[in-house]
Short mmCIF file of C-alpha atoms in Angstrom, two decimals:
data_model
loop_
_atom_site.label_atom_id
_atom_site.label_comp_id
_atom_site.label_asym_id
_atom_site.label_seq_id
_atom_site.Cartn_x
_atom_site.Cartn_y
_atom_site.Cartn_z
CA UNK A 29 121.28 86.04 107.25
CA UNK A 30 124.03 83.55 105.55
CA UNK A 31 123.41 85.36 102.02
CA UNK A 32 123.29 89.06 102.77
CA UNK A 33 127.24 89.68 103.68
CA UNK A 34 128.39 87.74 100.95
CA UNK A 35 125.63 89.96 98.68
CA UNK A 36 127.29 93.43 100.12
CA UNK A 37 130.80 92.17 99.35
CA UNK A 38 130.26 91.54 96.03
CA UNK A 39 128.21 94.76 95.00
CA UNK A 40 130.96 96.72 96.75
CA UNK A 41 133.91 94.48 95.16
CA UNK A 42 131.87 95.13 91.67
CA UNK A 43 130.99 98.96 92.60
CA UNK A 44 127.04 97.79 92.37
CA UNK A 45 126.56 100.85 95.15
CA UNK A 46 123.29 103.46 95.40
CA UNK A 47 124.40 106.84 95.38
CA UNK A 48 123.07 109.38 97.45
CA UNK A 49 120.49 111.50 95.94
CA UNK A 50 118.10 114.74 96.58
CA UNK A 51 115.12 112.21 96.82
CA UNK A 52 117.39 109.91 99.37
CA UNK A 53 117.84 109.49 102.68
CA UNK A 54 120.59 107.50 102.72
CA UNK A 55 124.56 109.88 102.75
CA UNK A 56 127.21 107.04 101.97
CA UNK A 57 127.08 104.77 99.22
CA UNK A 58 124.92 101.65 100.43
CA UNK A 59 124.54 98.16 98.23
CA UNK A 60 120.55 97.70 96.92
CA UNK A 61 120.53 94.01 96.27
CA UNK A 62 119.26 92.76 99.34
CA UNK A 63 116.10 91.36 97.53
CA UNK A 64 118.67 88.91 96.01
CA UNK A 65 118.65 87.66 99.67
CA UNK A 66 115.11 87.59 100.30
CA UNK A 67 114.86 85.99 97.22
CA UNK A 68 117.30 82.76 98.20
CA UNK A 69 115.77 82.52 101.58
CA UNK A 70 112.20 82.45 100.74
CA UNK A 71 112.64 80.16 97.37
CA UNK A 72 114.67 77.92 99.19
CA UNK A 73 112.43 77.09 102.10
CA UNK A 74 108.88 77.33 100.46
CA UNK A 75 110.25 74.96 97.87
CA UNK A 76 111.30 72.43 100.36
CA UNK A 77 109.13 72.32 103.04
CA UNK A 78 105.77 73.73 101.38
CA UNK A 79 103.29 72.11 99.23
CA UNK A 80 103.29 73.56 95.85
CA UNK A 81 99.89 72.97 94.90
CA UNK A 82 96.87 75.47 94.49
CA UNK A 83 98.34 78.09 93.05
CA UNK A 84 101.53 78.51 94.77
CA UNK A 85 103.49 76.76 91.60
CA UNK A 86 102.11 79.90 89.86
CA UNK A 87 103.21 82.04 92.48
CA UNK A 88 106.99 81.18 92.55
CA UNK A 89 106.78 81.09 88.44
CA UNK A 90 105.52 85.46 89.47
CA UNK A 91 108.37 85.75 91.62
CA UNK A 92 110.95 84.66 89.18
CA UNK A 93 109.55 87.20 86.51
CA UNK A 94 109.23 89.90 89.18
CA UNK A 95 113.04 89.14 90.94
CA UNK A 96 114.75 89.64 87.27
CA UNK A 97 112.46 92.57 86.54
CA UNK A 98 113.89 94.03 89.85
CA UNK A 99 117.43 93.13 89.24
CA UNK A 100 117.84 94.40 85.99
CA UNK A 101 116.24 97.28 87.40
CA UNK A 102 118.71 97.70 90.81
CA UNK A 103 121.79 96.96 88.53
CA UNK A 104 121.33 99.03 85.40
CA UNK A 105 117.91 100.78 85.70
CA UNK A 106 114.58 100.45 83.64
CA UNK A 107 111.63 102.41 82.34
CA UNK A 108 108.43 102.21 84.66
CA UNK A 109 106.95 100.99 81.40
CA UNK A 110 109.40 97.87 81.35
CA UNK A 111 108.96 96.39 84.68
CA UNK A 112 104.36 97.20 84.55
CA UNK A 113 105.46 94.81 81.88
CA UNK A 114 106.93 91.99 83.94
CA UNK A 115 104.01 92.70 86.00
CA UNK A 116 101.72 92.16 83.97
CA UNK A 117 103.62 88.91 82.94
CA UNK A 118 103.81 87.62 86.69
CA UNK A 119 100.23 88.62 87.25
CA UNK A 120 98.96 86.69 83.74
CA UNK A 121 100.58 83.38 85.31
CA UNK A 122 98.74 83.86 88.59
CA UNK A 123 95.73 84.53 86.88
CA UNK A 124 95.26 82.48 83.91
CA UNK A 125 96.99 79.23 85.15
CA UNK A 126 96.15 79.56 89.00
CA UNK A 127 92.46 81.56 88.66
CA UNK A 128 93.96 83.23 91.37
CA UNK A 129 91.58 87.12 90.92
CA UNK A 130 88.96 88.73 92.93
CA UNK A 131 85.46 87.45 92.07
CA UNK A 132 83.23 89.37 94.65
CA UNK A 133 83.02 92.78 96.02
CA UNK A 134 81.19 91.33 98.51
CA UNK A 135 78.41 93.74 98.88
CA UNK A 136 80.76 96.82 98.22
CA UNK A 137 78.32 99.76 95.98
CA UNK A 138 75.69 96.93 96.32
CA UNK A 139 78.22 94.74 93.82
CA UNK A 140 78.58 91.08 94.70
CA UNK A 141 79.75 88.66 91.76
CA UNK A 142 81.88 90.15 89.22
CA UNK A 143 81.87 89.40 85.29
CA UNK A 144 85.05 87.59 83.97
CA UNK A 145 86.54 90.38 82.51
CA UNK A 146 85.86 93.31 85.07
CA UNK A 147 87.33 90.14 87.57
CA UNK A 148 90.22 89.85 85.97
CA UNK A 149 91.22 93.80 85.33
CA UNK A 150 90.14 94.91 88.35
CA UNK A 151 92.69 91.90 89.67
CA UNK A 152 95.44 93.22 87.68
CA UNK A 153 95.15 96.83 89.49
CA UNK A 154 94.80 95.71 92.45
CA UNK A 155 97.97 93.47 91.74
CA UNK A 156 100.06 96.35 90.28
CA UNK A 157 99.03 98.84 92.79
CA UNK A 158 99.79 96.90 95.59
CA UNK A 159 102.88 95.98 94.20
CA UNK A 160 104.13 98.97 93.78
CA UNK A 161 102.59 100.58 97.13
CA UNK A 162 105.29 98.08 98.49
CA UNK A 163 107.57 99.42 96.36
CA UNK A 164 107.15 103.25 97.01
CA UNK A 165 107.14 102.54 100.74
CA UNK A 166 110.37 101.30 100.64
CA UNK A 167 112.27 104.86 101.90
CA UNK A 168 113.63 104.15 105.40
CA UNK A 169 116.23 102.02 106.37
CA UNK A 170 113.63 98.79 107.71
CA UNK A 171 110.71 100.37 107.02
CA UNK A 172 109.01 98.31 103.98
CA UNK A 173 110.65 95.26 106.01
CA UNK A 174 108.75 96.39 109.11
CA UNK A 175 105.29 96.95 107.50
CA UNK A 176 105.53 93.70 105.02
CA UNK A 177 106.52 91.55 108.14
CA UNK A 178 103.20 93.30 109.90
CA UNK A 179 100.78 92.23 106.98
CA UNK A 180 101.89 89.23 106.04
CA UNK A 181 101.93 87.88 109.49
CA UNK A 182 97.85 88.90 109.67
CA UNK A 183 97.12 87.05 107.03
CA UNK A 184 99.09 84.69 107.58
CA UNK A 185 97.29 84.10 111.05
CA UNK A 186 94.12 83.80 109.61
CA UNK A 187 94.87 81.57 106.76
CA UNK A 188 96.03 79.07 109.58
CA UNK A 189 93.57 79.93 111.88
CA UNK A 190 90.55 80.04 109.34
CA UNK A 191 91.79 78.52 106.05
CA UNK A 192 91.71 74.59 106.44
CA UNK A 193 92.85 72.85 103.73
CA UNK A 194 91.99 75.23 100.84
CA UNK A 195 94.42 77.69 102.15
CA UNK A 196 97.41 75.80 104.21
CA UNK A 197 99.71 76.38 101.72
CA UNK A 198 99.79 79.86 102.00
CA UNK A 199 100.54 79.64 105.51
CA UNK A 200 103.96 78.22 104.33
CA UNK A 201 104.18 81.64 102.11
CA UNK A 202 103.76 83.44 104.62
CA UNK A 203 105.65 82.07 107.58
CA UNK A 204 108.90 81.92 104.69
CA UNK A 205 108.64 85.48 103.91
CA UNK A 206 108.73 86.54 107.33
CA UNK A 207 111.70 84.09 107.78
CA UNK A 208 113.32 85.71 104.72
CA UNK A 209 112.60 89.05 105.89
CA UNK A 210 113.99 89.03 109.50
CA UNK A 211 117.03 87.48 108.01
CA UNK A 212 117.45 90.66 105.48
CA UNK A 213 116.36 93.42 108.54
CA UNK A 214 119.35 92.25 110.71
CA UNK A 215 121.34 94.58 108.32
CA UNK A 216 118.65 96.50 106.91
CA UNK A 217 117.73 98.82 110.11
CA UNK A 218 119.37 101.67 110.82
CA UNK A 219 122.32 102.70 109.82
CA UNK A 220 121.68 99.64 107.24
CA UNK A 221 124.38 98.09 105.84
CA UNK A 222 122.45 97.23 102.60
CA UNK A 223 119.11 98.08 100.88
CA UNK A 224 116.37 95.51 99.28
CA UNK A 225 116.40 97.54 95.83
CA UNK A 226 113.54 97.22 93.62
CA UNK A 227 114.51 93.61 93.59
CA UNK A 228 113.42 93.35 96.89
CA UNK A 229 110.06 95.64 97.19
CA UNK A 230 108.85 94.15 93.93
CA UNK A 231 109.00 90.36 95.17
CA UNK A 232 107.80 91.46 98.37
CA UNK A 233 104.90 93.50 97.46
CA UNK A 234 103.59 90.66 94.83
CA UNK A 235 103.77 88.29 97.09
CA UNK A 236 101.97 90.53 99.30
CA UNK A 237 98.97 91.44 96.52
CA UNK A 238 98.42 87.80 96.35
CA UNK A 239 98.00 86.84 99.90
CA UNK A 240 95.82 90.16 99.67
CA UNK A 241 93.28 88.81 97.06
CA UNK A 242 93.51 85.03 98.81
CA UNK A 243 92.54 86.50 101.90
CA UNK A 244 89.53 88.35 100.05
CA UNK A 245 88.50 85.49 98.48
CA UNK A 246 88.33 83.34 101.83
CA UNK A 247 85.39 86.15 102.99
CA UNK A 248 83.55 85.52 99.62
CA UNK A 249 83.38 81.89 100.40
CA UNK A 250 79.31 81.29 102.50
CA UNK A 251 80.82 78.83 105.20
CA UNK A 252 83.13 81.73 106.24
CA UNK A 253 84.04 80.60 109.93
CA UNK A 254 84.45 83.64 111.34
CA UNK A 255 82.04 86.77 111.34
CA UNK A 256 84.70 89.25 110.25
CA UNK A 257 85.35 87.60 106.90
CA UNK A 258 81.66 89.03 105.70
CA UNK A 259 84.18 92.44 105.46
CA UNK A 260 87.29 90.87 104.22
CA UNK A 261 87.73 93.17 101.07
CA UNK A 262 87.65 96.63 103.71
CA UNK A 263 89.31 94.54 106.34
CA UNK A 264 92.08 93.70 103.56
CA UNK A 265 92.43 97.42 103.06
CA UNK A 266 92.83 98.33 106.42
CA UNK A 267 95.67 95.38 106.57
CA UNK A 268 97.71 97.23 103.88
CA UNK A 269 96.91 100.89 104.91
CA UNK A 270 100.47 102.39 105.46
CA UNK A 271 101.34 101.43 102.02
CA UNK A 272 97.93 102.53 100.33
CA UNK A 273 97.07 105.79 102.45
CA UNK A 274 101.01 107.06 101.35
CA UNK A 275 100.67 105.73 97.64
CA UNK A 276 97.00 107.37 96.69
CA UNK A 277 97.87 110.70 99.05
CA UNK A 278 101.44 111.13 97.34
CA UNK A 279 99.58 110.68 93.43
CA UNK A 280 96.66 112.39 94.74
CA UNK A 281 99.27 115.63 95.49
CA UNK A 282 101.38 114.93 92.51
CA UNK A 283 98.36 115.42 90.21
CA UNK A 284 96.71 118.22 92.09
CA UNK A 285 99.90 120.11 91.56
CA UNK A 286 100.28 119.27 87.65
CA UNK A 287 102.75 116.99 87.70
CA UNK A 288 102.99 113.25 86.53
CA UNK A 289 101.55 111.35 89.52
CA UNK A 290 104.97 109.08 88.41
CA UNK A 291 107.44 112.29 89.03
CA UNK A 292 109.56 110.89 92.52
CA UNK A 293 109.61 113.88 95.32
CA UNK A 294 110.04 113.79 99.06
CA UNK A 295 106.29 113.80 100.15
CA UNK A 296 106.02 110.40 101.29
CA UNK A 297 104.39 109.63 104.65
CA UNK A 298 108.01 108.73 106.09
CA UNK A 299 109.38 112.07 104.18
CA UNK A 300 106.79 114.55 106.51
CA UNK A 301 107.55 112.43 109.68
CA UNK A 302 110.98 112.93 109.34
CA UNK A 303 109.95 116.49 108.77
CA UNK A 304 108.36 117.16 111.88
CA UNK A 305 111.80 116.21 113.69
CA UNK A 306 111.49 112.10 114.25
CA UNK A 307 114.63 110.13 113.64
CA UNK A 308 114.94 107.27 111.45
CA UNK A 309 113.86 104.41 113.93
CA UNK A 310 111.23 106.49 115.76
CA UNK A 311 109.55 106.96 112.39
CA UNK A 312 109.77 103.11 110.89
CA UNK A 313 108.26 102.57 114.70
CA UNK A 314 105.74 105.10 114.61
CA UNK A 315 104.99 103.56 111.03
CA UNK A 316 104.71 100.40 112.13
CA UNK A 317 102.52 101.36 115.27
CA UNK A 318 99.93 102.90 112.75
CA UNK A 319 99.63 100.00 110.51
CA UNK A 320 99.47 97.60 113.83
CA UNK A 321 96.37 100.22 115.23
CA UNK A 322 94.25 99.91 112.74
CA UNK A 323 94.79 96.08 112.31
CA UNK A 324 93.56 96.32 115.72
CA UNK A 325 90.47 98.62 114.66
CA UNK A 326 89.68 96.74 111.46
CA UNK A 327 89.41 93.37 112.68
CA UNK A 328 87.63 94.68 116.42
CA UNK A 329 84.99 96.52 114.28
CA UNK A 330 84.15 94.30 111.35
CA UNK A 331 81.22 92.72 111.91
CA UNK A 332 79.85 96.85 110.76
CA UNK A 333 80.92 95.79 107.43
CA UNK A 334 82.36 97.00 104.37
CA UNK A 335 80.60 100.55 103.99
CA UNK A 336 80.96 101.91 107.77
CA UNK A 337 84.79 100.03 107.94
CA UNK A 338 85.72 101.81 104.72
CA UNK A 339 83.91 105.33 105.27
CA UNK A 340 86.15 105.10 108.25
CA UNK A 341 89.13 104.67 106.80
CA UNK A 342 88.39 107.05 104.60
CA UNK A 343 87.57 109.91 107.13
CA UNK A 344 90.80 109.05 109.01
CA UNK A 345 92.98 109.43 106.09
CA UNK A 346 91.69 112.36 105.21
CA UNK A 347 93.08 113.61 108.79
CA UNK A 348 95.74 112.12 108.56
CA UNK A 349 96.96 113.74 105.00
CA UNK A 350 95.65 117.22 106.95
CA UNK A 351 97.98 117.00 109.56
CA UNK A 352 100.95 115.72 107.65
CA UNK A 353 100.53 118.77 105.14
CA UNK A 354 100.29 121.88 107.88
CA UNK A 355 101.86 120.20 110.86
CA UNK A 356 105.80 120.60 111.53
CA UNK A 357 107.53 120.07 115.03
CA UNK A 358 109.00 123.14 116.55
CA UNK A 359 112.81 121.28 116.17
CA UNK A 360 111.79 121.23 112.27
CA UNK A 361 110.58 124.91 112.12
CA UNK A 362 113.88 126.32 113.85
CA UNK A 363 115.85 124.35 111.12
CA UNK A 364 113.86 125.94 108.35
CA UNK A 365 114.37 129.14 109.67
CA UNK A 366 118.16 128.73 110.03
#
C-alpha cells in the first residue's frame, strides 16, 4: 500500500505509461508496474517472518528470475520466446535444486507414479501454463488480483489445515501474497490507478503453479488426512478453473480459426462478459463468484474422484464456452445494431 503511489509517480514522472489499445480496456494512459509492488511486499515479509527451508529458498531464487523477466518486459517489451526462457530458468531452480514436480497422477488414465523424465516435463507445462493462464487473465481492472487472492487462499487453507510440518512454510507463501495483493488492489479496482504489468501476473501466476503442484503432491502422499486429497490433481484443477477454462477455450478458438493460438484478440472470458452488457466490477465479481462455485463443488464432491470430478468439469466448460459464443444481452445487441 506504502510502495504503489510512489511506483505511479515515478512511471508517470519517467512517461513508463500503457497506452490504450484495440485489445485494451483501459482509455487513459495507466502505469503497469504494480508487480514491482507486489514484488516488495511479498519478498519483504516471507523473508522475514517465514522459514526458508523446503523449497521456498528455491522459490524466491524463481521469483527473482520471473520479476526481471516481467520488468524488462512492462518497460521495453520482449519476445514470448524470451520470457518461456526465464521460465524455464525459474522452473529449472524449483525443480532441480528443490525436487519440487509432480510425481503421481494419482490414478488419472489408470497412471499413478511417473518416470523421472515424463515427471519433470510434464512439471514444466504445467508450470508454464499456469503461469501464463495468470498472465492472460490479467484484463480487468482487479480481476487477476481477485481470482489469485481466491486460489491462493484455498490452498493456503489446506496447507495449514492439512499440511503439518512438511508444508507450514507454504502457509507463510501464501498468507504474504494475499497480504501483497490486497495492498496492490486498493488501487488496482476500478477505475485503477495502476496495472500489475507482466511483472506482476508472471510472479503471481508462478507462485501460484507452485502452490498448485505442492498441493498435488500433499494428495499423493498415503497418510493423506483428509478424504478429498485422494482427488487433489482434479480438485487442483477445479481451484484454478477461471484461469484454465479462458486460457485452453481462447487457444482452442485461436487455432480452430487458423491463427497462432499466441495471436492476442478480445475473446477472453472477461472480453464476452463485458459483451453481453456487464460493467467492469459486475464482471471481476461475477468472475470471482464462478471460480468461488466450483471451489465449493470440487471440494463438496471429491470423494467421486478424479474421473467423475474432471468429466464434470469438462461437461460444464463445454457449456460454458456455448453460451459465451451465441449469447449477447439485449443492451449489447442494440449497441451492435447502432
Amino acid at each position: 500500500m506504502f510502495a504503489v503511489p510512489s511506483v505511479i509517480y515515478i512511471a508517470h514522472l519517467k512517461n513508463m505509461l500503457d497506452l490504450p489499445n484495440k485489445r485494451t480496456v483501459h482509455a487513459v494512459l495507466t502505469p503497469r508496474l504494480g508487480g514491482v509492488a507486489i514484488f516488495a511486499g511479498f519478498m519483504s515479509a516471507l523473508t522475514i517472518f517465514a522459514d526458508l527451508r523446503n523449497g521456498i529458498q528455491q522459490l524466491l531464487a524463481g521469483c527473482i528470475v520471473l520479476f526481471f523477466v516481467g520488468l524488462k518486459d512492462d518497460l521495453v517489451t520482449i519476445s514470448p520466446a524470451k520470457k518461456l526462457v526465464g521460465q524455464l530458468l525459474a522452473t529449472g531452480i524449483v525443480m532441480f535444486m528443490a525436487d519440487i514436480r509432480i510425481t503421481s497422477f494419482q490414478g488419472i488414465l489408470g497412471i499413478h507414479e511417473l518416470p523421472d523424465g515424463i515427471s519433470y516435463a510434464f512439471t514444466f507445462l504445467a508450470i508454464a501454463g499456469i503461469t501464463n493462464a495468470i498472465n492472460l487473465i490479467d484484463g480487468l481492472d482487479g480481476l487477476a488480483g481477485s481470482i489469485v487472492i481466491i486460489i491462493v487462499s484455498t490452498f493456503g487453507y489446506y496447507f495449514f489445515r492439512y499440511g503439518g510440518a512438511d508444508y507450514g512454510n507454504y502457509v507463510f507463501v501464501s498468507v504474504c501474497v494475499i497480504g501483497g495483493m490486497l495492498g496492490f488492489l486498493r488501487y488496482n479496482f476500478h477505475k485503477a490507478t495502476i496495472f500489475m504489468g507482466d511483472t506482476g501476473s508472471l510472479l503471481c501466476g508462478f507462485i501460484v503453479s507452485i502452490l498448485t503442484i505442492k498441493f498435488i503432491e500433499m494428495g499423493a502422499d498415503p497418510q493423506a488426512p483428509h478424504p478429498f486429497l485422494s482427488a487433489n490433481p482434479s480438485v487442483a484443477i477445479g481451484v484454478l478453473f477461471v484461469p484454465l477454462f479462458d486460457t485452453i477455450r481462447v487457444f482452442t478458438v485461436r487455432v480452430l480459426n487458423g491463427t497462432s493460438p499466441f495471436t492476442p484478440d478480445k475473446n477472453h472470458i472477461h472480453h464476452r462478459i463485458l459483451a453481453m452488457g456487464f460493467q467492469q466490477i459486475s464482471t471481476v465479481l461475477l468472475l470471482a463468484l464462478l471460480n468461488v462455485v466450483v471451489i465449493l463443488f470440487v471440494i463438496n464432491f471429491a470423494e467421486q474422484g478424479n474421473t467423475i470430478l474432471i468429466a464434470a468439469l469438462l461437461a460444464f466448460s463445454l457449456l460454458l464456452s456455448v453460451f459465451l459464443g451465441t449469447y449477447r444481452s439485449r443492451s449489447a445487441q442494440q449497441r451492435v445494431a447502432s
